[in-house]
Coordinates of N, CA and C in Angstrom, one line a residue:
M218 N 244.9 -126.8 134.4 CA 244.7 -125.5 133.9 C 243.4 -125.4 133.2
R219 N 242.6 -124.3 133.5 CA 241.4 -124.1 132.8 C 241.4 -122.7 132.3
I220 N 240.6 -122.4 131.4 CA 240.3 -121.1 130.8 C 238.9 -120.6 131.4
C221 N 239.1 -119.3 131.9 CA 237.8 -118.7 132.4 C 236.9 -118.6 131.3
A222 N 235.6 -119.0 131.5 CA 234.6 -118.9 130.5 C 234.2 -117.5 130.1
D223 N 234.5 -116.5 131.1 CA 234.1 -115.1 130.8 C 235.3 -114.2 130.2
C224 N 236.4 -114.2 131.1 CA 237.5 -113.3 130.7 C 238.6 -114.0 130.0
K225 N 238.5 -115.4 129.8 CA 239.5 -116.2 129.1 C 240.9 -116.2 129.7
K226 N 241.0 -115.9 131.0 CA 242.3 -116.0 131.7 C 242.6 -117.6 131.8
T227 N 243.9 -117.9 131.7 CA 244.3 -119.3 131.9 C 244.9 -119.5 133.2
E228 N 244.3 -120.1 134.2 CA 244.9 -120.4 135.5 C 244.2 -121.6 136.0
K229 N 244.7 -122.0 137.1 CA 244.0 -123.1 137.8 C 243.0 -122.6 138.8
Y230 N 241.8 -122.8 138.5 CA 240.7 -122.4 139.4 C 240.1 -123.5 140.2
T231 N 240.5 -123.6 141.5 CA 240.0 -124.7 142.4 C 239.5 -124.2 143.7
S232 N 238.6 -124.9 144.3 CA 238.0 -124.4 145.5 C 238.8 -125.1 146.7
R233 N 238.4 -124.8 147.9 CA 239.1 -125.4 149.0 C 239.0 -127.0 149.0
N234 N 237.9 -127.5 148.5 CA 237.7 -129.0 148.5 C 238.3 -129.6 147.2
G235 N 239.0 -128.8 146.4 CA 239.7 -129.4 145.2 C 238.8 -129.4 144.0
R236 N 237.5 -128.9 144.1 CA 236.7 -128.9 142.8 C 237.1 -127.8 141.9
E237 N 237.2 -128.1 140.6 CA 237.6 -127.1 139.7 C 236.4 -126.3 139.2
Y238 N 236.7 -124.9 139.1 CA 235.7 -123.9 138.6 C 235.8 -123.7 137.1
S239 N 234.8 -123.2 136.5 CA 234.9 -122.8 135.1 C 235.2 -121.2 135.0
Y240 N 235.2 -120.6 136.2 CA 235.4 -119.1 136.1 C 236.4 -118.7 137.2
C241 N 237.1 -117.7 136.8 CA 238.2 -117.2 137.8 C 237.4 -116.5 139.0
K242 N 238.2 -116.2 140.0 CA 237.6 -115.6 141.2 C 236.9 -114.3 141.0
E243 N 237.5 -113.4 140.2 CA 236.8 -112.1 139.8 C 235.5 -112.3 139.1
C244 N 235.5 -113.2 138.2 CA 234.3 -113.4 137.4 C 233.1 -114.1 138.3
R245 N 233.6 -115.0 139.2 CA 232.6 -115.7 140.1 C 232.1 -114.6 141.0
N246 N 232.9 -113.7 141.5 CA 232.4 -112.7 142.5 C 231.5 -111.7 141.7
A247 N 231.7 -111.4 140.5 CA 230.8 -110.5 139.7 C 229.5 -111.2 139.5
Q248 N 229.5 -112.5 139.1 CA 228.3 -113.2 139.0 C 227.5 -113.2 140.3
S249 N 228.1 -113.4 141.4 CA 227.5 -113.4 142.7 C 226.9 -112.2 142.9
R250 N 227.5 -111.0 142.7 CA 226.9 -109.7 142.9 C 225.6 -109.6 142.0
K251 N 225.8 -109.9 140.7 CA 224.6 -109.8 139.8 C 223.5 -110.6 140.3
R252 N 223.7 -111.9 140.8 CA 222.7 -112.7 141.3 C 222.0 -112.1 142.5
R253 N 222.9 -111.5 143.4 CA 222.3 -110.9 144.6 C 221.5 -109.7 144.3
L254 N 222.0 -108.9 143.4 CA 221.1 -107.8 142.9 C 219.8 -108.1 142.2
K255 N 219.8 -109.3 141.5 CA 218.6 -109.7 140.8 C 217.6 -110.2 141.9
N256 N 218.1 -110.9 142.9 CA 217.2 -111.5 143.9 C 217.4 -110.8 145.3
I257 N 217.5 -109.5 145.3 CA 217.8 -108.8 146.5 C 216.8 -109.1 147.6
A258 N 215.5 -109.1 147.3 CA 214.4 -109.3 148.3 C 214.7 -110.7 149.0
H259 N 214.9 -111.8 148.2 CA 215.1 -113.1 148.7 C 216.4 -113.1 149.6
C260 N 217.5 -112.4 149.1 CA 218.8 -112.4 149.9 C 218.6 -111.7 151.2
R261 N 217.8 -110.6 151.2 CA 217.6 -109.9 152.4 C 216.8 -110.8 153.4
K262 N 215.8 -111.4 152.9 CA 215.0 -112.4 153.8 C 215.9 -113.5 154.4
V263 N 216.7 -114.1 153.6 CA 217.6 -115.1 154.0 C 218.6 -114.6 155.1
E264 N 219.1 -113.4 154.9 CA 220.1 -112.7 155.8 C 219.4 -112.4 157.1
A265 N 218.2 -111.9 157.0 CA 217.4 -111.5 158.2 C 217.2 -112.8 159.0
A266 N 216.8 -113.8 158.4 CA 216.5 -115.2 159.1 C 217.9 -115.7 159.8
W267 N 219.0 -115.6 159.1 CA 220.2 -116.0 159.7 C 220.7 -115.1 160.8
Q268 N 220.5 -113.8 160.6 CA 220.8 -112.9 161.8 C 220.0 -113.1 163.0
K269 N 218.7 -113.4 162.8 CA 217.7 -113.8 163.9 C 218.1 -115.0 164.6
S270 N 218.5 -116.1 163.9 CA 218.8 -117.3 164.5 C 220.2 -117.3 165.1
N271 N 221.0 -116.4 164.7 CA 222.4 -116.3 165.2 C 222.7 -115.1 166.0
R272 N 221.7 -114.4 166.6 CA 221.8 -113.1 167.2 C 222.9 -113.1 168.3
P273 N 222.9 -114.0 169.2 CA 224.0 -114.0 170.3 C 225.4 -114.0 169.7
R274 N 225.6 -115.0 168.7 CA 226.8 -115.0 168.1 C 227.3 -113.9 167.4
L275 N 226.3 -113.3 166.6 CA 226.5 -112.1 165.9 C 226.8 -110.9 166.8
S276 N 226.1 -110.8 167.9 CA 226.3 -109.7 168.9 C 227.7 -109.8 169.5
E277 N 228.1 -111.0 169.9 CA 229.4 -111.2 170.5 C 230.5 -110.8 169.5
Y278 N 230.3 -111.2 168.2 CA 231.3 -110.9 167.2 C 231.4 -109.3 167.0
V279 N 230.3 -108.6 167.0 CA 230.4 -107.2 166.8 C 231.1 -106.5 168.0
R280 N 230.7 -107.0 169.2 CA 231.3 -106.5 170.4 C 232.7 -106.7 170.4
Q281 N 233.2 -107.9 170.1 CA 234.7 -108.1 170.0 C 235.4 -107.2 169.0
R282 N 234.8 -107.1 167.8 CA 235.3 -106.3 166.7 C 235.4 -104.8 167.2
N283 N 234.4 -104.3 167.8 CA 234.5 -102.9 168.3 C 235.5 -102.7 169.4
K284 N 235.7 -103.7 170.3 CA 236.7 -103.7 171.4 C 238.1 -103.6 170.7
K285 N 238.3 -104.4 169.7 CA 239.6 -104.5 169.1 C 239.9 -103.1 168.3
A286 N 238.9 -102.7 167.6 CA 239.0 -101.3 166.9 C 239.2 -100.2 167.9
R287 N 238.6 -100.2 169.0 CA 238.8 -99.2 170.0 C 240.2 -99.2 170.6
R288 N 240.7 -100.4 170.9 CA 242.1 -100.6 171.3 C 243.1 -100.1 170.3
E289 N 242.9 -100.4 169.1 CA 243.7 -99.9 168.0 C 243.7 -98.4 167.9
L290 N 242.6 -97.8 168.0 CA 242.5 -96.3 167.9 C 243.1 -95.7 169.1
L291 N 242.9 -96.2 170.3 CA 243.6 -95.6 171.4 C 245.1 -95.6 171.3
N292 N 245.6 -96.7 170.8 CA 247.1 -96.8 170.6 C 247.5 -95.8 169.6
R293 N 246.7 -95.6 168.5 CA 247.1 -94.6 167.5 C 247.1 -93.2 168.1
F294 N 246.2 -92.9 169.1 CA 246.2 -91.6 169.7 C 247.2 -91.5 170.8
G295 N 247.8 -92.5 171.2 CA 248.8 -92.5 172.3 C 248.2 -92.9 173.7
S296 N 247.0 -93.2 173.7 CA 246.3 -93.7 175.0 C 246.3 -92.7 176.2
T297 N 246.4 -91.5 175.9 CA 246.4 -90.5 177.0 C 245.5 -89.3 176.6
C298 N 244.9 -88.7 177.6 CA 244.1 -87.5 177.3 C 244.9 -86.4 176.7
R299 N 244.5 -85.7 175.7 CA 245.3 -84.6 175.1 C 245.4 -83.4 176.0
R300 N 244.5 -83.2 176.9 CA 244.5 -82.0 177.8 C 245.2 -82.3 179.1
C301 N 244.8 -83.4 179.8 CA 245.3 -83.6 181.2 C 246.3 -84.7 181.3
G302 N 246.4 -85.6 180.4 CA 247.4 -86.8 180.4 C 246.7 -88.0 181.0
F303 N 245.4 -88.0 181.4 CA 244.9 -89.1 182.0 C 245.0 -90.3 181.1
C304 N 245.2 -91.5 181.7 CA 245.5 -92.7 180.7 C 244.7 -93.9 181.0
D305 N 243.7 -93.9 181.8 CA 242.8 -95.1 182.0 C 241.9 -95.2 180.8
A306 N 242.0 -96.3 180.1 CA 241.2 -96.5 178.8 C 239.7 -96.5 179.0
R307 N 239.3 -96.9 180.2 CA 237.8 -97.0 180.4 C 237.2 -95.5 180.4
A308 N 237.9 -94.4 180.6 CA 237.3 -93.1 180.6 C 237.8 -92.3 179.4
L309 N 238.6 -92.8 178.5 CA 239.0 -92.0 177.4 C 237.9 -92.1 176.3
Q310 N 237.8 -91.0 175.6 CA 236.7 -90.9 174.5 C 237.3 -90.1 173.3
I311 N 236.9 -90.6 172.2 CA 237.4 -90.0 171.0 C 236.4 -88.8 170.7
D312 N 237.0 -87.6 170.6 CA 236.2 -86.4 170.4 C 236.5 -85.8 169.1
H313 N 235.4 -85.2 168.5 CA 235.6 -84.5 167.2 C 236.1 -83.0 167.6
I314 N 237.2 -82.6 167.1 CA 237.8 -81.4 167.5 C 237.0 -80.2 167.2
N315 N 236.3 -80.2 166.0 CA 235.5 -79.1 165.6 C 234.0 -79.4 165.9
G316 N 233.6 -80.3 166.7 CA 232.1 -80.7 166.8 C 231.6 -81.4 165.6
G317 N 230.4 -81.6 165.5 CA 229.7 -82.1 164.3 C 229.7 -83.6 164.2
G318 N 229.9 -84.2 165.3 CA 229.8 -85.7 165.4 C 228.5 -86.3 165.1
N319 N 227.4 -85.6 165.5 CA 226.1 -86.1 165.3 C 225.8 -86.1 163.7
K320 N 226.2 -85.0 163.0 CA 225.9 -84.9 161.6 C 226.7 -86.0 160.9
E321 N 227.9 -86.2 161.4 CA 228.8 -87.2 160.8 C 228.2 -88.6 160.9
R322 N 227.7 -88.9 162.0 CA 227.1 -90.3 162.2 C 225.8 -90.4 161.4
Q323 N 225.1 -89.4 161.3 CA 223.8 -89.5 160.5 C 224.1 -89.6 159.0
G324 N 225.2 -89.1 158.5 CA 225.4 -89.1 157.1 C 226.2 -90.3 156.6
N325 N 226.7 -91.1 157.6 CA 227.6 -92.3 157.2 C 227.0 -93.5 157.8
F326 N 227.0 -94.5 156.9 CA 226.4 -95.8 157.4 C 227.4 -96.8 157.9
M327 N 228.7 -96.4 157.8 CA 229.8 -97.2 158.3 C 229.9 -97.0 159.8
G328 N 230.2 -98.0 160.5 CA 230.3 -97.8 162.0 C 231.5 -96.9 162.3
F329 N 231.4 -96.2 163.5 CA 232.3 -95.2 163.9 C 233.8 -95.7 164.0
Y330 N 234.0 -96.8 164.7 CA 235.3 -97.3 164.9 C 235.9 -97.7 163.4
R331 N 235.0 -98.4 162.7 CA 235.5 -98.9 161.3 C 235.8 -97.8 160.5
R332 N 235.1 -96.7 160.6 CA 235.3 -95.6 159.7 C 236.7 -94.9 160.1
L333 N 236.9 -94.8 161.4 CA 238.1 -94.2 161.9 C 239.4 -95.0 161.6
R334 N 239.2 -96.4 161.6 CA 240.3 -97.2 161.2 C 240.9 -97.0 160.0
V335 N 240.1 -96.6 159.0 CA 240.6 -96.5 157.6 C 241.2 -95.1 157.4
L336 N 241.1 -94.2 158.3 CA 241.6 -92.8 158.1 C 243.2 -92.9 158.3
K337 N 243.8 -92.1 157.5 CA 245.3 -92.0 157.8 C 245.6 -91.2 159.0
D338 N 246.7 -91.3 159.6 CA 247.1 -90.7 160.9 C 246.9 -89.1 160.8
E339 N 247.3 -88.6 159.7 CA 247.3 -87.1 159.5 C 245.9 -86.6 159.6
E340 N 245.0 -87.2 158.8 CA 243.6 -86.9 158.8 C 242.9 -87.2 160.1
L341 N 243.3 -88.3 160.8 CA 242.7 -88.6 162.1 C 243.1 -87.6 163.1
H342 N 244.3 -87.2 163.2 CA 244.7 -86.2 164.2 C 244.2 -84.8 163.8
L343 N 243.9 -84.5 162.7 CA 243.4 -83.1 162.3 C 241.9 -83.0 162.8
N344 N 241.2 -84.1 162.7 CA 239.7 -84.0 163.1 C 239.3 -84.6 164.4
Y345 N 240.1 -85.4 165.0 CA 239.7 -86.1 166.2 C 240.8 -85.9 167.2
Q346 N 240.5 -86.0 168.5 CA 241.4 -86.0 169.6 C 241.0 -87.0 170.7
L347 N 241.8 -87.4 171.5 CA 241.5 -88.3 172.6 C 241.5 -87.5 174.0
L348 N 240.3 -87.5 174.5 CA 240.1 -86.8 175.8 C 239.4 -87.6 176.8
C349 N 239.8 -87.4 178.1 CA 239.1 -88.2 179.1 C 237.7 -87.6 179.2
A350 N 236.8 -88.3 179.9 CA 235.4 -87.9 180.0 C 235.2 -86.5 180.6
N351 N 236.0 -86.2 181.6 CA 235.9 -84.9 182.2 C 236.3 -83.8 181.3
C352 N 237.5 -83.9 180.6 CA 237.9 -83.0 179.7 C 237.0 -82.8 178.5
N353 N 236.4 -83.9 178.1 CA 235.5 -83.8 176.9 C 234.2 -83.0 177.4
W354 N 233.6 -83.2 178.6 CA 232.5 -82.5 179.0 C 232.8 -81.0 179.2
I355 N 234.0 -80.7 179.7 CA 234.5 -79.4 179.9 C 234.6 -78.7 178.6
K356 N 235.2 -79.3 177.6 CA 235.3 -78.7 176.2 C 234.0 -78.4 175.6
R357 N 233.1 -79.4 175.8 CA 231.6 -79.2 175.2 C 231.0 -78.0 175.8
A358 N 231.2 -77.9 177.1 CA 230.6 -76.7 177.9 C 231.2 -75.4 177.4
E359 N 232.5 -75.4 177.2 CA 233.3 -74.2 176.7 C 232.8 -73.8 175.4
K360 N 232.7 -74.8 174.5 CA 232.2 -74.5 173.1 C 230.7 -74.3 172.9
G361 N 230.0 -74.5 174.0 CA 228.5 -74.3 173.8 C 227.8 -75.5 173.2
E362 N 228.5 -76.7 173.2 CA 227.8 -77.9 172.6 C 226.9 -78.6 173.5
V363 N 226.8 -78.1 174.8 CA 225.9 -78.9 175.7 C 224.7 -78.1 175.8
R364 N 223.5 -78.8 175.8 CA 222.3 -78.1 175.8 C 221.7 -77.9 177.2
I365 N 222.4 -78.4 178.2 CA 221.9 -78.2 179.6 C 222.3 -76.9 180.2
K366 N 221.6 -76.4 181.2 CA 221.9 -75.1 181.8 C 223.0 -75.3 182.7
N367 N 224.0 -74.4 182.7 CA 225.2 -74.5 183.6 C 225.0 -73.6 184.8
D368 N 224.7 -74.1 186.0 CA 224.5 -73.3 187.1 C 225.7 -73.2 188.1
Y369 N 226.9 -73.7 187.5 CA 228.1 -73.8 188.3 C 229.0 -72.6 188.1
D370 N 228.7 -71.7 187.1 CA 229.6 -70.6 186.9 C 229.2 -69.4 187.8

């Protein structure tokens, strides 16, 4: 048992390799954040170098994470188009019910799927709907969200 040097909690503070720490996890995390903020330029430089040397690995990780998040969201919406009942996941799109998706993306730095994953079901279904690609474009044309000239009417 050790006493944390900062907060004075008495617990056993050990790492995965069995080494004992002088600080509890919360205090170590706080120290890490302070150190990072103090040396932010160096940390960004190191992160950029790591990302550059691990680009394929990082890209694959992000791709898999987004696929998983998309599958989870489709399941939360029921995996069918709200208008016509189409159920092929390759053509299903998450649509903003009241438009404004571009403004939302510009104002938020969190990724789209990640942001939607944290929303509660009630909030999700109030602001978003699942539409197939055809129904989504038809809705956009009906609401005047499309900037192209419609010669088919």
